[in-house]
Amino acid sequence: MDDLAARVAAAMWAEDTASAGLGMKLVEVGEGTARLEMTVREDMVNGHGIAHGGFVFSLADSAFAFACNSRNRVTVAQACDIVFVAPAHRGDVLVAEARERTTFGRNAIYDITVTRGDDVIAEFRGRSRQLSGTIIPEEE
């Protein structure tokens, strides 16, 4: 793991009760990248017996957050969208892998792919906006 990205991720994770509460695990983080995992629990399944799309979106969104804050600049989502490709089922281990596509000024675009093994479950695109401030104190 990239040292700065790892320290930023640790600070963010310590405050991220939403991701932790959904059972997500931060697997890897680097400059402009992140990978998280989540197992689809019984309480994440909808009336069709498949993973509720909101939980798949949340996993992708969390990977997006860790990737776009990896340089220690407070960065938030400006807009996101998702395409659901295949259903996920209870017990499935989903992996969200985020990667930065481009940056321009205080903006950036990230692509996040959610998979189950070799199967693509969803494709998420996030657009971020950098605000003022840092997540951890800057070193001098």
PDB file of N, CA, C and O in Angstrom, residues 94-136:
ATOM      1  N   LEU A  94     -18.490  -9.522  -2.770  1.00  0.00           N
ATOM      2  CA  LEU A  94     -18.344  -8.524  -3.830  1.00  0.00           C
ATOM      3  C   LEU A  94     -17.071  -7.726  -3.602  1.00  0.00           C
ATOM      4  O   LEU A  94     -16.722  -7.401  -2.468  1.00  0.00           O
ATOM      5  N   VAL A  95     -16.399  -7.405  -4.689  1.00  0.00           N
ATOM      6  CA  VAL A  95     -15.175  -6.608  -4.643  1.00  0.00           C
ATOM      7  C   VAL A  95     -15.391  -5.375  -5.508  1.00  0.00           C
ATOM      8  O   VAL A  95     -15.801  -5.490  -6.669  1.00  0.00           O
ATOM      9  N   ALA A  96     -15.123  -4.210  -4.935  1.00  0.00           N
ATOM     10  CA  ALA A  96     -15.204  -2.947  -5.681  1.00  0.00           C
ATOM     11  C   ALA A  96     -13.793  -2.426  -5.865  1.00  0.00           C
ATOM     12  O   ALA A  96     -13.078  -2.203  -4.888  1.00  0.00           O
ATOM     13  N   GLU A  97     -13.400  -2.255  -7.114  1.00  0.00           N
ATOM     14  CA  GLU A  97     -12.069  -1.758  -7.424  1.00  0.00           C
ATOM     15  C   GLU A  97     -12.200  -0.408  -8.112  1.00  0.00           C
ATOM     16  O   GLU A  97     -12.819  -0.306  -9.172  1.00  0.00           O
ATOM     17  N   ALA A  98     -11.629   0.619  -7.469  1.00  0.00           N
ATOM     18  CA  ALA A  98     -11.719   1.996  -7.967  1.00  0.00           C
ATOM     19  C   ALA A  98     -10.395   2.409  -8.576  1.00  0.00           C
ATOM     20  O   ALA A  98      -9.333   2.091  -8.045  1.00  0.00           O
ATOM     21  N   ARG A  99     -10.492   3.148  -9.687  1.00  0.00           N
ATOM     22  CA  ARG A  99      -9.281   3.707 -10.283  1.00  0.00           C
ATOM     23  C   ARG A  99      -9.584   5.074 -10.869  1.00  0.00           C
ATOM     24  O   ARG A  99     -10.639   5.297 -11.460  1.00  0.00           O
ATOM     25  N   GLU A 100      -8.658   5.947 -10.682  1.00  0.00           N
ATOM     26  CA  GLU A 100      -8.785   7.304 -11.209  1.00  0.00           C
ATOM     27  C   GLU A 100      -8.596   7.275 -12.719  1.00  0.00           C
ATOM     28  O   GLU A 100      -7.677   6.645 -13.225  1.00  0.00           O
ATOM     29  N   ARG A 101      -9.475   7.952 -13.428  1.00  0.00           N
ATOM     30  CA  ARG A 101      -9.379   8.033 -14.884  1.00  0.00           C
ATOM     31  C   ARG A 101      -8.689   9.317 -15.322  1.00  0.00           C
ATOM     32  O   ARG A 101      -7.834   9.292 -16.190  1.00  0.00           O
ATOM     33  N   THR A 102      -9.096  10.443 -14.730  1.00  0.00           N
ATOM     34  CA  THR A 102      -8.499  11.730 -15.099  1.00  0.00           C
ATOM     35  C   THR A 102      -8.779  12.751 -14.017  1.00  0.00           C
ATOM     36  O   THR A 102      -9.763  12.627 -13.283  1.00  0.00           O
ATOM     37  N   THR A 103      -7.905  13.740 -13.918  1.00  0.00           N
ATOM     38  CA  THR A 103      -8.136  14.865 -13.022  1.00  0.00           C
ATOM     39  C   THR A 103      -8.052  16.148 -13.842  1.00  0.00           C
ATOM     40  O   THR A 103      -7.329  16.216 -14.841  1.00  0.00           O
ATOM     41  N   PHE A 104      -8.818  17.141 -13.420  1.00  0.00           N
ATOM     42  CA  PHE A 104      -8.785  18.446 -14.082  1.00  0.00           C
ATOM     43  C   PHE A 104      -9.184  19.489 -13.058  1.00  0.00           C
ATOM     44  O   PHE A 104     -10.283  19.495 -12.547  1.00  0.00           O
ATOM     45  N   GLY A 105      -8.203  20.346 -12.714  1.00  0.00           N
ATOM     46  CA  GLY A 105      -8.433  21.319 -11.645  1.00  0.00           C
ATOM     47  C   GLY A 105      -8.715  20.596 -10.340  1.00  0.00           C
ATOM     48  O   GLY A 105      -7.976  19.700  -9.945  1.00  0.00           O
ATOM     49  N   ARG A 106      -9.799  20.958  -9.686  1.00  0.00           N
ATOM     50  CA  ARG A 106     -10.191  20.307  -8.427  1.00  0.00           C
ATOM     51  C   ARG A 106     -11.176  19.159  -8.666  1.00  0.00           C
ATOM     52  O   ARG A 106     -11.770  18.648  -7.724  1.00  0.00           O
ATOM     53  N   ASN A 107     -11.344  18.765  -9.904  1.00  0.00           N
ATOM     54  CA  ASN A 107     -12.296  17.718 -10.275  1.00  0.00           C
ATOM     55  C   ASN A 107     -11.555  16.467 -10.738  1.00  0.00           C
ATOM     56  O   ASN A 107     -10.419  16.546 -11.201  1.00  0.00           O
ATOM     57  N   ALA A 108     -12.238  15.335 -10.653  1.00  0.00           N
ATOM     58  CA  ALA A 108     -11.676  14.082 -11.166  1.00  0.00           C
ATOM     59  C   ALA A 108     -12.814  13.131 -11.526  1.00  0.00           C
ATOM     60  O   ALA A 108     -13.953  13.300 -11.074  1.00  0.00           O
ATOM     61  N   ILE A 109     -12.469  12.154 -12.329  1.00  0.00           N
ATOM     62  CA  ILE A 109     -13.409  11.107 -12.719  1.00  0.00           C
ATOM     63  C   ILE A 109     -12.789   9.765 -12.332  1.00  0.00           C
ATOM     64  O   ILE A 109     -11.611   9.512 -12.602  1.00  0.00           O
ATOM     65  N   TYR A 110     -13.610   8.925 -11.699  1.00  0.00           N
ATOM     66  CA  TYR A 110     -13.189   7.597 -11.253  1.00  0.00           C
ATOM     67  C   TYR A 110     -14.135   6.538 -11.802  1.00  0.00           C
ATOM     68  O   TYR A 110     -15.340   6.762 -11.864  1.00  0.00           O
ATOM     69  N   ASP A 111     -13.577   5.408 -12.177  1.00  0.00           N
ATOM     70  CA  ASP A 111     -14.373   4.245 -12.564  1.00  0.00           C
ATOM     71  C   ASP A 111     -14.205   3.177 -11.500  1.00  0.00           C
ATOM     72  O   ASP A 111     -13.082   2.896 -11.052  1.00  0.00           O
ATOM     73  N   ILE A 112     -15.314   2.597 -11.094  1.00  0.00           N
ATOM     74  CA  ILE A 112     -15.318   1.551 -10.079  1.00  0.00           C
ATOM     75  C   ILE A 112     -16.065   0.355 -10.653  1.00  0.00           C
ATOM     76  O   ILE A 112     -17.211   0.474 -11.085  1.00  0.00           O
ATOM     77  N   THR A 113     -15.393  -0.789 -10.656  1.00  0.00           N
ATOM     78  CA  THR A 113     -16.005  -2.033 -11.122  1.00  0.00           C
ATOM     79  C   THR A 113     -16.275  -2.909  -9.917  1.00  0.00           C
ATOM     80  O   THR A 113     -15.382  -3.121  -9.084  1.00  0.00           O
ATOM     81  N   VAL A 114     -17.507  -3.401  -9.809  1.00  0.00           N
ATOM     82  CA  VAL A 114     -17.881  -4.318  -8.732  1.00  0.00           C
ATOM     83  C   VAL A 114     -17.977  -5.707  -9.345  1.00  0.00           C
ATOM     84  O   VAL A 114     -18.687  -5.908 -10.346  1.00  0.00           O
ATOM     85  N   THR A 115     -17.232  -6.645  -8.751  1.00  0.00           N
ATOM     86  CA  THR A 115     -17.203  -8.011  -9.281  1.00  0.00           C
ATOM     87  C   THR A 115     -17.534  -9.028  -8.202  1.00  0.00           C
ATOM     88  O   THR A 115     -17.443  -8.750  -7.005  1.00  0.00           O
ATOM     89  N   ARG A 116     -17.883 -10.215  -8.675  1.00  0.00           N
ATOM     90  CA  ARG A 116     -18.012 -11.419  -7.858  1.00  0.00           C
ATOM     91  C   ARG A 116     -17.166 -12.448  -8.590  1.00  0.00           C
ATOM     92  O   ARG A 116     -17.564 -12.929  -9.648  1.00  0.00           O
ATOM     93  N   GLY A 117     -15.972 -12.694  -8.080  1.00  0.00           N
ATOM     94  CA  GLY A 117     -15.045 -13.552  -8.829  1.00  0.00           C
ATOM     95  C   GLY A 117     -14.720 -12.883 -10.152  1.00  0.00           C
ATOM     96  O   GLY A 117     -14.322 -11.720 -10.191  1.00  0.00           O
ATOM     97  N   ASP A 118     -14.932 -13.612 -11.246  1.00  0.00           N
ATOM     98  CA  ASP A 118     -14.665 -13.060 -12.581  1.00  0.00           C
ATOM     99  C   ASP A 118     -15.883 -12.360 -13.184  1.00  0.00           C
ATOM    100  O   ASP A 118     -15.794 -11.813 -14.279  1.00  0.00           O
ATOM    101  N   ASP A 119     -17.017 -12.391 -12.495  1.00  0.00           N
ATOM    102  CA  ASP A 119     -18.251 -11.815 -13.023  1.00  0.00           C
ATOM    103  C   ASP A 119     -18.394 -10.347 -12.632  1.00  0.00           C
ATOM    104  O   ASP A 119     -18.276 -10.001 -11.451  1.00  0.00           O
ATOM    105  N   VAL A 120     -18.674  -9.505 -13.609  1.00  0.00           N
ATOM    106  CA  VAL A 120     -18.936  -8.093 -13.330  1.00  0.00           C
ATOM    107  C   VAL A 120     -20.380  -7.962 -12.851  1.00  0.00           C
ATOM    108  O   VAL A 120     -21.310  -8.433 -13.506  1.00  0.00           O
ATOM    109  N   ILE A 121     -20.546  -7.333 -11.703  1.00  0.00           N
ATOM    110  CA  ILE A 121     -21.868  -7.098 -11.116  1.00  0.00           C
ATOM    111  C   ILE A 121     -22.367  -5.698 -11.467  1.00  0.00           C
ATOM    112  O   ILE A 121     -23.541  -5.499 -11.763  1.00  0.00           O
ATOM    113  N   ALA A 122     -21.459  -4.708 -11.429  1.00  0.00           N
ATOM    114  CA  ALA A 122     -21.867  -3.332 -11.702  1.00  0.00           C
ATOM    115  C   ALA A 122     -20.664  -2.503 -12.134  1.00  0.00           C
ATOM    116  O   ALA A 122     -19.528  -2.795 -11.769  1.00  0.00           O
ATOM    117  N   GLU A 123     -20.968  -1.451 -12.891  1.00  0.00           N
ATOM    118  CA  GLU A 123     -19.977  -0.445 -13.281  1.00  0.00           C
ATOM    119  C   GLU A 123     -20.479   0.898 -12.763  1.00  0.00           C
ATOM    120  O   GLU A 123     -21.617   1.278 -13.019  1.00  0.00           O
ATOM    121  N   PHE A 124     -19.638   1.581 -12.016  1.00  0.00           N
ATOM    122  CA  PHE A 124     -19.977   2.831 -11.338  1.00  0.00           C
ATOM    123  C   PHE A 124     -19.005   3.890 -11.831  1.00  0.00           C
ATOM    124  O   PHE A 124     -17.809   3.625 -11.959  1.00  0.00           O
ATOM    125  N   ARG A 125     -19.499   5.064 -12.127  1.00  0.00           N
ATOM    126  CA  ARG A 125     -18.624   6.200 -12.465  1.00  0.00           C
ATOM    127  C   ARG A 125     -18.908   7.309 -11.470  1.00  0.00           C
ATOM    128  O   ARG A 125     -20.052   7.694 -11.249  1.00  0.00           O
ATOM    129  N   GLY A 126     -17.835   7.804 -10.866  1.00  0.00           N
ATOM    130  CA  GLY A 126     -17.955   8.881  -9.900  1.00  0.00           C
ATOM    131  C   GLY A 126     -17.174  10.100 -10.338  1.00  0.00           C
ATOM    132  O   GLY A 126     -16.077   9.982 -10.880  1.00  0.00           O
ATOM    133  N   ARG A 127     -17.774  11.245 -10.122  1.00  0.00           N
ATOM    134  CA  ARG A 127     -17.117  12.519 -10.388  1.00  0.00           C
ATOM    135  C   ARG A 127     -16.924  13.209  -9.047  1.00  0.00           C
ATOM    136  O   ARG A 127     -17.867  13.354  -8.279  1.00  0.00           O
ATOM    137  N   SER A 128     -15.684  13.606  -8.787  1.00  0.00           N
ATOM    138  CA  SER A 128     -15.359  14.166  -7.477  1.00  0.00           C
ATOM    139  C   SER A 128     -14.999  15.639  -7.569  1.00  0.00           C
ATOM    140  O   SER A 128     -14.652  16.149  -8.630  1.00  0.00           O
ATOM    141  N   ARG A 129     -15.075  16.274  -6.408  1.00  0.00           N
ATOM    142  CA  ARG A 129     -14.718  17.696  -6.281  1.00  0.00           C
ATOM    143  C   ARG A 129     -13.877  17.847  -5.024  1.00  0.00           C
ATOM    144  O   ARG A 129     -14.300  17.461  -3.921  1.00  0.00           O
ATOM    145  N   GLN A 130     -12.699  18.397  -5.188  1.00  0.00           N
ATOM    146  CA  GLN A 130     -11.794  18.622  -4.070  1.00  0.00           C
ATOM    147  C   GLN A 130     -12.191  19.895  -3.331  1.00  0.00           C
ATOM    148  O   GLN A 130     -12.421  20.937  -3.949  1.00  0.00           O
ATOM    149  N   LEU A 131     -12.291  19.795  -2.007  1.00  0.00           N
ATOM    150  CA  LEU A 131     -12.594  20.933  -1.152  1.00  0.00           C
ATOM    151  C   LEU A 131     -11.300  21.402  -0.501  1.00  0.00           C
ATOM    152  O   LEU A 131     -10.223  20.893  -0.793  1.00  0.00           O
ATOM    153  N   SER A 132     -11.384  22.331   0.409  1.00  0.00           N
ATOM    154  CA  SER A 132     -10.183  22.758   1.127  1.00  0.00           C
ATOM    155  C   SER A 132      -9.949  21.812   2.300  1.00  0.00           C
ATOM    156  O   SER A 132     -10.872  21.183   2.805  1.00  0.00           O
ATOM    157  N   GLY A 133      -8.720  21.712   2.724  1.00  0.00           N
ATOM    158  CA  GLY A 133      -8.386  20.930   3.901  1.00  0.00           C
ATOM    159  C   GLY A 133      -7.805  19.568   3.587  1.00  0.00           C
ATOM    160  O   GLY A 133      -7.790  19.124   2.436  1.00  0.00           O
ATOM    161  N   THR A 134      -7.326  18.927   4.642  1.00  0.00           N
ATOM    162  CA  THR A 134      -6.728  17.594   4.534  1.00  0.00           C
ATOM    163  C   THR A 134      -7.419  16.645   5.501  1.00  0.00           C
ATOM    164  O   THR A 134      -8.086  17.073   6.442  1.00  0.00           O
ATOM    165  N   ILE A 135      -7.221  15.361   5.299  1.00  0.00           N
ATOM    166  CA  ILE A 135      -7.785  14.349   6.179  1.00  0.00           C
ATOM    167  C   ILE A 135      -6.878  14.165   7.390  1.00  0.00           C
ATOM    168  O   ILE A 135      -7.334  14.096   8.524  1.00  0.00           O
ATOM    169  N   ILE A 136      -5.572  14.096   7.147  1.00  0.00           N
ATOM    170  CA  ILE A 136      -4.600  14.002   8.231  1.00  0.00           C
ATOM    171  C   ILE A 136      -3.696  15.239   8.136  1.00  0.00           C
ATOM    172  O   ILE A 136      -3.574  15.833   7.058  1.00  0.00           O
TER     173      ILE A 136
END
